[in-house]
Amino acid sequence: MFNQMLNIASSTQWQENSKSKNCTNYILSWLLDEASLTKKLEQKCQNFSVEVKQQLNTNAEQATLSPHFPAPEQVLVREVLLYCDGIPNVFAQTEIPYSTLSNKQQNLANIGSESLGRILFQDKTLQRSNIEIAEFTVGSPLHLYSASLQQPCEHSLWARRSIFYIENKPLLVSEVFLPASGIYQ
């Protein structure tokens, strides 16, 4: 049912540091946390793992994913689930322009089920743009995806995205917090 990209980056309105009546301070504290999400998830569980759902090559124009990369730039799109103790907590989508995948960064195309966060936060040249947040209301494709993971919910799902720069080369990371993530308490 969900073999095609979920198109997170252009499927909703993204806003910088905005406060919605549906977004509690606790949710916002997770969304705006600039530290490694991998480390944060590892601290809340015994067994952290990454499952690659799909990885494909496309171009920015065809994917209509993100306005951040100009067409016809080739883009590698990687979709993963981040698990805590065998339960999916976060759906993440990364867009990496081919121009970023040069020199030392070419290994980013072949990390398999390794955590991208571990790699990024070990790089001394890492810089991060402002975090943007988005609300996915009930009935959105992400809610349907969440239900397919046996995590239906009757509230909005929240996501964040930001551009990471390694040696001034960009990649866009979007993360959707699933109901099991614990941020919706």
mmCIF file of C-alpha atoms in Angstrom, residues 30 33 35-49 83-85 89 118 181:
data_model
loop_
_atom_site.group_PDB
_atom_site.id
_atom_site.type_symbol
_atom_site.label_atom_id
_atom_site.label_comp_id
_atom_site.label_asym_id
_atom_site.label_seq_id
_atom_site.Cartn_x
_atom_site.Cartn_y
_atom_site.Cartn_z
ATOM 1 C CA TRP A 30 10.971 17.301 21.065
ATOM 2 C CA ASP A 33 15.541 19.853 20.086
ATOM 3 C CA ALA A 35 20.586 17.445 19.577
ATOM 4 C CA SER A 36 20.791 14.027 17.937
ATOM 5 C CA LEU A 37 17.375 12.341 17.739
ATOM 6 C CA THR A 38 19.156 8.985 17.533
ATOM 7 C CA LYS A 39 20.813 9.623 20.920
ATOM 8 C CA LYS A 40 17.537 10.808 22.426
ATOM 9 C CA LEU A 41 15.716 7.680 21.266
ATOM 10 C CA GLU A 42 18.561 5.434 22.416
ATOM 11 C CA GLN A 43 18.207 6.908 25.916
ATOM 12 C CA LYS A 44 14.518 6.012 26.110
ATOM 13 C CA CYS A 45 14.813 2.374 25.075
ATOM 14 C CA GLN A 46 16.902 -0.756 25.461
ATOM 15 C CA ASN A 47 17.235 -1.551 21.742
ATOM 16 C CA PHE A 48 17.377 1.151 19.050
ATOM 17 C CA SER A 49 17.362 0.105 15.383
ATOM 18 C CA TYR A 83 12.567 1.667 16.249
ATOM 19 C CA CYS A 84 12.704 1.614 20.028
ATOM 20 C CA ASP A 85 12.445 -1.889 21.455
ATOM 21 C CA ASN A 89 8.728 5.583 16.834
ATOM 22 C CA ARG A 118 25.141 8.895 14.235
ATOM 23 C CA SER A 181 7.142 7.869 20.111
#
